[in-house]
mmCIF file of C-alpha atoms in Angstrom:
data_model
loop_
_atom_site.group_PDB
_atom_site.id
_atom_site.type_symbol
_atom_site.label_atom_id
_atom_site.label_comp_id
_atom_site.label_asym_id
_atom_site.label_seq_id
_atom_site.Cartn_x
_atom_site.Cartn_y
_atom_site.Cartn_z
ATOM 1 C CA UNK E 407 -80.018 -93.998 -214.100
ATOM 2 C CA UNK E 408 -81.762 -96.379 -216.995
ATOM 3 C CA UNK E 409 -79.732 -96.139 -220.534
ATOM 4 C CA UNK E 410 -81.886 -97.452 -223.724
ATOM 5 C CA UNK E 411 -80.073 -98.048 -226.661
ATOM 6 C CA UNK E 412 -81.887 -98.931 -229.624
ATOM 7 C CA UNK E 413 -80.907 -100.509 -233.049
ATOM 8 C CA UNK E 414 -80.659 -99.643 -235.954
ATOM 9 C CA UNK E 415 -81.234 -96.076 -236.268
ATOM 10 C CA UNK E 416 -83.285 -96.631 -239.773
ATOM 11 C CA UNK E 417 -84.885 -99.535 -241.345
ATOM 12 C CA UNK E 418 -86.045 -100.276 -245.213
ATOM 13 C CA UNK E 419 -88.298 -103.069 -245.826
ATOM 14 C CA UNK E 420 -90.161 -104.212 -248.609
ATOM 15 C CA UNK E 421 -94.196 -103.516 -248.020
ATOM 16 C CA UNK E 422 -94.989 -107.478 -246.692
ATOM 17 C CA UNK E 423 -91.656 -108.138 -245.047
ATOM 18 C CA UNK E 424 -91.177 -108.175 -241.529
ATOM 19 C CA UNK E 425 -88.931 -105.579 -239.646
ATOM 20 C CA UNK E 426 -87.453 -106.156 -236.161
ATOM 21 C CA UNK E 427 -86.348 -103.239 -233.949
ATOM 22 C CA UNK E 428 -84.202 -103.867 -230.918
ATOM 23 C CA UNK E 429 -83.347 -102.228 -227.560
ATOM 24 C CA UNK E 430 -81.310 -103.064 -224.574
ATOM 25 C CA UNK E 431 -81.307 -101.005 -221.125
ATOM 26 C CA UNK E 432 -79.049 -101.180 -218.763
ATOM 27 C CA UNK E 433 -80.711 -100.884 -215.155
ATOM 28 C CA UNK E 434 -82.206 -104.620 -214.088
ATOM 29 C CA UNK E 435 -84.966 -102.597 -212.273
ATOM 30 C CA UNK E 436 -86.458 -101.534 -214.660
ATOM 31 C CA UNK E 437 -90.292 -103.990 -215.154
ATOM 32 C CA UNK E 438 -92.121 -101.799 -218.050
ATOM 33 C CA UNK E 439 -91.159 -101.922 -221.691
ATOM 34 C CA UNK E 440 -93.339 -99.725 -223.953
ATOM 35 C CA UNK E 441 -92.774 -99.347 -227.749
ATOM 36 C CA UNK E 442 -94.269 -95.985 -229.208
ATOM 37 C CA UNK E 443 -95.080 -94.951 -232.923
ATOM 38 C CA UNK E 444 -94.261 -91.288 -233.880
ATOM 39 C CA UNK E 445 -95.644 -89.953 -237.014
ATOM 40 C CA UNK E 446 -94.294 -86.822 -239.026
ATOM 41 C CA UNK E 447 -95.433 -83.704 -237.320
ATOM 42 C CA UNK E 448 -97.293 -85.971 -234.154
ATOM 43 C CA UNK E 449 -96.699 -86.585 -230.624
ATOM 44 C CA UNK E 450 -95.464 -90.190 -229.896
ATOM 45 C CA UNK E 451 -98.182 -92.836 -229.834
ATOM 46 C CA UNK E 452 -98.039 -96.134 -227.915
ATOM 47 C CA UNK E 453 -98.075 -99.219 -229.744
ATOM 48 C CA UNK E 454 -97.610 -102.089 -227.595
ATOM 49 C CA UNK E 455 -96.339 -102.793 -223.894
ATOM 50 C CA UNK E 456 -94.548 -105.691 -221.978
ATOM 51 C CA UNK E 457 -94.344 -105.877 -218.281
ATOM 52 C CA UNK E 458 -91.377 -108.160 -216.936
ATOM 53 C CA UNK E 459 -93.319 -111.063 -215.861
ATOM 54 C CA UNK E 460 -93.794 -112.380 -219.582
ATOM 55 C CA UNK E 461 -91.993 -112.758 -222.146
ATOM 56 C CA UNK E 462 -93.420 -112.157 -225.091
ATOM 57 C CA UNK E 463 -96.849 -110.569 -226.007
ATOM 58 C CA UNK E 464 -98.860 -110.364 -229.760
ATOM 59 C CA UNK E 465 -101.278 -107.720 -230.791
ATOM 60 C CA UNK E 466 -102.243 -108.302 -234.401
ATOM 61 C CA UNK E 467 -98.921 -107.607 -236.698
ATOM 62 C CA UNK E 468 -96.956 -105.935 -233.623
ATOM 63 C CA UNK E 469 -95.230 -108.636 -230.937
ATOM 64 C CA UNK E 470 -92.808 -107.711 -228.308
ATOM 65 C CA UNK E 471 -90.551 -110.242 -226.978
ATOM 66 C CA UNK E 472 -88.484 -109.690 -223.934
ATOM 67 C CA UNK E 473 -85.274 -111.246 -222.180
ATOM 68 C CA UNK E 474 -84.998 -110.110 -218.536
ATOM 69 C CA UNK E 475 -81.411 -112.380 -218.348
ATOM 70 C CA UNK E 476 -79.519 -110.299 -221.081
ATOM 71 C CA UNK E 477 -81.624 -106.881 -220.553
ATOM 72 C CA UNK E 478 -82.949 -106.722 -223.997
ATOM 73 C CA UNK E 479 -86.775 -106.459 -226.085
ATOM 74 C CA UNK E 480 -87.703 -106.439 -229.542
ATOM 75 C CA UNK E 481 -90.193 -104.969 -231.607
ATOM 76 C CA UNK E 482 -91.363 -107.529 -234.083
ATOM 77 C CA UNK E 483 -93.539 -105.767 -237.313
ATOM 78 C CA UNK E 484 -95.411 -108.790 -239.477
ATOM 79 C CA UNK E 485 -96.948 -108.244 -242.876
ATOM 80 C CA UNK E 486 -95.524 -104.630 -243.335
ATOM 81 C CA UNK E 487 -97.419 -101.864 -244.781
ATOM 82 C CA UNK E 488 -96.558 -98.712 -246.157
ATOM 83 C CA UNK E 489 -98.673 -96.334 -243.003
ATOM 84 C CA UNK E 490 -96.434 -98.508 -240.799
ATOM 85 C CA UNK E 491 -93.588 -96.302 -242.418
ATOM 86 C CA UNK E 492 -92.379 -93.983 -238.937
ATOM 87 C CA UNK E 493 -90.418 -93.422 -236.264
ATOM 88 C CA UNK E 494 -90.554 -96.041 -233.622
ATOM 89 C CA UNK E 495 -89.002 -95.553 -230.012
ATOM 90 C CA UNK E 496 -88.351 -98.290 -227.057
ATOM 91 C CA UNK E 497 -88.749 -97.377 -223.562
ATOM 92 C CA UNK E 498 -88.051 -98.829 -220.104
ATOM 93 C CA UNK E 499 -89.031 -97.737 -216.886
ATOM 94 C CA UNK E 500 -89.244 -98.720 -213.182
ATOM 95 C CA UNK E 501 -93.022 -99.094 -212.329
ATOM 96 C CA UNK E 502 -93.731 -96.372 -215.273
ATOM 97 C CA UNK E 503 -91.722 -93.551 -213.739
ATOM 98 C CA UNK E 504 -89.313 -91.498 -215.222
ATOM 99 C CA UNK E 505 -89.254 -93.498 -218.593
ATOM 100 C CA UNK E 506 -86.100 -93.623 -220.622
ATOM 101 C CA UNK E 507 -86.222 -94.090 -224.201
ATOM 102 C CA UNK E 508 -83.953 -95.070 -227.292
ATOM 103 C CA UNK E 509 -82.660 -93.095 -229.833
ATOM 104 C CA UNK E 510 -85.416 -94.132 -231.959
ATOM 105 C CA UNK E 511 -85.368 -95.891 -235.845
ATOM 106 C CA UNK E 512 -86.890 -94.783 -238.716
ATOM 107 C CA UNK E 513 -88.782 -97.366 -240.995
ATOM 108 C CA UNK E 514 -89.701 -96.796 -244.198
ATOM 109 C CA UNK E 515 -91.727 -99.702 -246.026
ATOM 110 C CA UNK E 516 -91.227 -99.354 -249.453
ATOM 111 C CA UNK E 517 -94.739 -100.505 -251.505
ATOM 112 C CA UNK G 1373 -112.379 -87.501 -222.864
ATOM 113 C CA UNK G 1374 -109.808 -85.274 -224.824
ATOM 114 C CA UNK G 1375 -106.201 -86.603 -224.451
ATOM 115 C CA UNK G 1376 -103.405 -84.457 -223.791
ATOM 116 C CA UNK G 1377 -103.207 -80.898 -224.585
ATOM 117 C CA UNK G 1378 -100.532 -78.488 -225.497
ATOM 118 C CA UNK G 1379 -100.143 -74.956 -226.539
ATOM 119 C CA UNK G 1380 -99.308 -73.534 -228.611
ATOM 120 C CA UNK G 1381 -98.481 -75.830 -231.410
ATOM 121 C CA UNK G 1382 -95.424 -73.769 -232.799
ATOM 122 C CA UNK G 1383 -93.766 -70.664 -230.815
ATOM 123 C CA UNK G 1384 -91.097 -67.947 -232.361
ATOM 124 C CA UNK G 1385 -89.233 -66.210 -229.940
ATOM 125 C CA UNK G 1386 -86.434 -64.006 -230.805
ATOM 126 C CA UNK G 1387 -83.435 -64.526 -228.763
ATOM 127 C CA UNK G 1388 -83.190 -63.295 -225.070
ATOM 128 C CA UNK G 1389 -86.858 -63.587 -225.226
ATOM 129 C CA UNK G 1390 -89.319 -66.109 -222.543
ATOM 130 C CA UNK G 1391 -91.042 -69.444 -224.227
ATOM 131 C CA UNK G 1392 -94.137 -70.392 -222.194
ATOM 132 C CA UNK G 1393 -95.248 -74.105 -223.280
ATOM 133 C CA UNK G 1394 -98.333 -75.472 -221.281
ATOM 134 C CA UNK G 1395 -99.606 -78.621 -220.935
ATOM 135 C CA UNK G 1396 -103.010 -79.471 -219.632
ATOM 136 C CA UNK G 1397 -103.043 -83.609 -218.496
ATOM 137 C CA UNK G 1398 -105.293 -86.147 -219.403
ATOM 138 C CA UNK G 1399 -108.473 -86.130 -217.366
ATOM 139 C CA UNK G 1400 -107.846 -88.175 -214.654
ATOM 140 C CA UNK G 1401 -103.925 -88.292 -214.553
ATOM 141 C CA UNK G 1402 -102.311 -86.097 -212.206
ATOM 142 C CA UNK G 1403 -98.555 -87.077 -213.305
ATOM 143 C CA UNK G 1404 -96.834 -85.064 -215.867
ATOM 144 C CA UNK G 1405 -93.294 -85.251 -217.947
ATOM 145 C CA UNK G 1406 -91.820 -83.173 -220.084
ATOM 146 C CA UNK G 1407 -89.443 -84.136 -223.281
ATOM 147 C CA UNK G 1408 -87.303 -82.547 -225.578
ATOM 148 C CA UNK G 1409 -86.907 -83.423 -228.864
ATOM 149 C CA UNK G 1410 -84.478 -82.400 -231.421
ATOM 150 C CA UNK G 1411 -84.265 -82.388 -235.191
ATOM 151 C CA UNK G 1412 -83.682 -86.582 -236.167
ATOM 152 C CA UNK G 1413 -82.880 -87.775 -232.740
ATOM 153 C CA UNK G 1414 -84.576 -89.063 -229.640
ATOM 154 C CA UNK G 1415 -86.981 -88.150 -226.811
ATOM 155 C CA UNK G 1416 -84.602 -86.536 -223.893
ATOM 156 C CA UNK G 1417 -86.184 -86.486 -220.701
ATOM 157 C CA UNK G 1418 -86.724 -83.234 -218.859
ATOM 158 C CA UNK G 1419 -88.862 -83.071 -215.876
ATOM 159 C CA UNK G 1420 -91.719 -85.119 -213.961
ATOM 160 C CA UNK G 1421 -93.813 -83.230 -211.706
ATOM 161 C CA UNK G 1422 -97.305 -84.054 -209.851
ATOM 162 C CA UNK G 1423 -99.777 -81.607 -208.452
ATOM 163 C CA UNK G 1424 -97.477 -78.838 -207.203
ATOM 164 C CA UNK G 1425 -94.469 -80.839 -206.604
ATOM 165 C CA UNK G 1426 -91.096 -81.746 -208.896
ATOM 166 C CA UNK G 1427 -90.411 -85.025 -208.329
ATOM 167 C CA UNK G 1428 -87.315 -85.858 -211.019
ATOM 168 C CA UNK G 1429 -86.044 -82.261 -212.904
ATOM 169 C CA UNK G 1430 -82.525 -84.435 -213.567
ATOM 170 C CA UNK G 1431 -82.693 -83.526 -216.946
ATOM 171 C CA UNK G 1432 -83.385 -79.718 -216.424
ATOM 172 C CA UNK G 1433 -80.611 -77.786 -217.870
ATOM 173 C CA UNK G 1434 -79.718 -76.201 -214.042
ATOM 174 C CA UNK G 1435 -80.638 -72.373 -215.735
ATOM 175 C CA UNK G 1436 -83.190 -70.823 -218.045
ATOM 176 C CA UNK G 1437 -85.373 -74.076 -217.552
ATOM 177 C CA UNK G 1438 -88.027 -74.178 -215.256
ATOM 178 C CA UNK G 1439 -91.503 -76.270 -214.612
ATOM 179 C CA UNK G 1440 -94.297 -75.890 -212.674
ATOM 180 C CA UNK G 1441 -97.459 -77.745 -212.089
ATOM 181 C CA UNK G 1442 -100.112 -75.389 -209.703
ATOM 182 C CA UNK G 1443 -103.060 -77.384 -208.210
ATOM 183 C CA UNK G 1444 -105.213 -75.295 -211.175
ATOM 184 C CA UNK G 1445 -103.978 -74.730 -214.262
ATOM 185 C CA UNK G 1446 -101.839 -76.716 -216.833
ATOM 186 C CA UNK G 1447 -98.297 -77.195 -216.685
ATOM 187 C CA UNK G 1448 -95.821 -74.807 -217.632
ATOM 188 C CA UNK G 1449 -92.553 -75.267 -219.239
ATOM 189 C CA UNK G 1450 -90.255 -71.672 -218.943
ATOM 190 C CA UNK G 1451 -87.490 -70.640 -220.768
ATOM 191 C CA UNK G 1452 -85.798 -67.627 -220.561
ATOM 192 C CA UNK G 1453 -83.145 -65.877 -222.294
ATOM 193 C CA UNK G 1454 -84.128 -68.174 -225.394
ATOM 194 C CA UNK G 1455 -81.183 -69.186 -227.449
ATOM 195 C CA UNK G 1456 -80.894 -70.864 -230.832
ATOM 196 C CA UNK G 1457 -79.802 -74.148 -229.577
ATOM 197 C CA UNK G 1458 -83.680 -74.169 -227.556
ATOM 198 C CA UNK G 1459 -85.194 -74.694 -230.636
ATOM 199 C CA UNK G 1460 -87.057 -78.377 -230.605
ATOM 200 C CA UNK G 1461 -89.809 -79.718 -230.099
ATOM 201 C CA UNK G 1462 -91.474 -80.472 -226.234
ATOM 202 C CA UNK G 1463 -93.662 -83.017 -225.827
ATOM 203 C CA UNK G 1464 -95.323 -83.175 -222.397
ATOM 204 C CA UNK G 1465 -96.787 -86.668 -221.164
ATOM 205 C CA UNK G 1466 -99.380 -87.806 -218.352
ATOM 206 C CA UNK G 1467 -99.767 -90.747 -216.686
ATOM 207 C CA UNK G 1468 -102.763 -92.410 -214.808
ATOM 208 C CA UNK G 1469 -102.865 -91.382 -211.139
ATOM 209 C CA UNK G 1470 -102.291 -95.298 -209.977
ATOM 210 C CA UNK G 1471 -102.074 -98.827 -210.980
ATOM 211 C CA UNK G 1472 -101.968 -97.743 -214.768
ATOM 212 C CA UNK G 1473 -99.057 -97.319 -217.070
ATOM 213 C CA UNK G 1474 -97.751 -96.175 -219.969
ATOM 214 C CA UNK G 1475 -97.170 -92.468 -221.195
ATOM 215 C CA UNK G 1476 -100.022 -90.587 -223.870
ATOM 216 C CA UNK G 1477 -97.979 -87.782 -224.742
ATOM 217 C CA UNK G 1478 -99.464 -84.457 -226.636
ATOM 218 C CA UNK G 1479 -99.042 -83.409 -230.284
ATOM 219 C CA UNK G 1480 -96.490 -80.753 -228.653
ATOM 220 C CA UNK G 1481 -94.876 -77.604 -229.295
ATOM 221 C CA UNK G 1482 -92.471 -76.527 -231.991
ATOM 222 C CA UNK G 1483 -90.486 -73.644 -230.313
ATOM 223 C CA UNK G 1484 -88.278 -71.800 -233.065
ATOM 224 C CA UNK G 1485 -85.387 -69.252 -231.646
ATOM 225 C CA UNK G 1486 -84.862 -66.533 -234.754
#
């Protein structure tokens, strides 16, 4: 079955930095790459998604890149804010069933 | 169109006792997973049903654990014979029936084992 590993397991930026998350998975079936935001206390909230025919895709501060070849996406945070402080989680799946995830990282954006 | 329901929010059960956590889909998505989250550390698959069937319980511990999904009703996650090590959080997720993706998981439910 798909293995996510994610890195690093916590992150401290400086509020306007950027912070980059990254994941690998090991099953080259896998074609759906959602990133999710969990806040203290919440349910997991999707961010942003990539599908394996691109490679890259922007929304506002968040950008996911992807590299089929090596099996690996990033989370790309621009411009960091202090509510962007969280738990953030990678994911891969095979057309969206049974979706694997990372171990997570904690951010923290200091202001 | 309300998103994705569970109840209740936080459970105590004494040990030995049954945890009952429900989960009632978004409107329109007839796929749902459940995860289970402990203290500081990922989302650990569980179960993925559809309308009365299990389609992946590979992460089901193979006792105590059990999931359902009737044609009416919400989803139930079992436990029985609770013991401490139970105590996390589940989140349950839907998905669209077809040709949409991506998981919108609940708020969930904090089950404590005293």
């Amino acid at each position: 079955g798909e293995n996510v590993e994610q890195h690093p397991s916590t992150l401290s930026v400086q509020e306007g930095d950027s912070a980059v998350i990254k994941c690998t998975y090991s099953d080259s079936a896998s074609n759906y790459f959602p990133w999710y935001k969990q806040e203290l206390g919440k349910g997991p909230q999707l961010i942003i998604d990539i599908r394996s025919n691109v490679g890259e895709k922007k929304d506002q501060r968040i950008a996911v890149t992807l590299n089929k070849t090596a099996k690996h996406f990033s989370l790309h945070i621009t411009e960091t804010q202090p509510e962007d402080s969280a738990v953030y989680f990678c994911a891969a799946s095979y057309n969206n069933n049974d979706m694997r995830f990372g171990a997570g990282t904690r951010l923290t954006v200091k202001p | 169109n309300a998103g994705v329901m569970q109840n209740p929010r936080h459970l105590v059960r004494r040990r030995g006792q049954e945890a009952r956590l429900r989960c009632s889909p978004m409107k329109g998505h007839s796929h749902v997973y459940w995860y289970r989250q402990l203290p500081e550390e990922g989302l650990k698959f569980m179960v993925y049903l559809q309308k009365e069937n299990i389609i992946d319980e590979s992460g089901m511990p193979k006792e105590r654990f059990s999931a359902e999904f009737p044609k009416e009703g919400p989803s139930i996650l079992r436990i029985q014979q609770v013991v401490r090590g139970d105590s996390a959080a589940y989140f349950c997720a839907s998905s669209p029936d077809s040709g949409g993706y991506g998981y919108t998981f609940g708020s969930g439910t904090r089950l404590t084992v005293v």
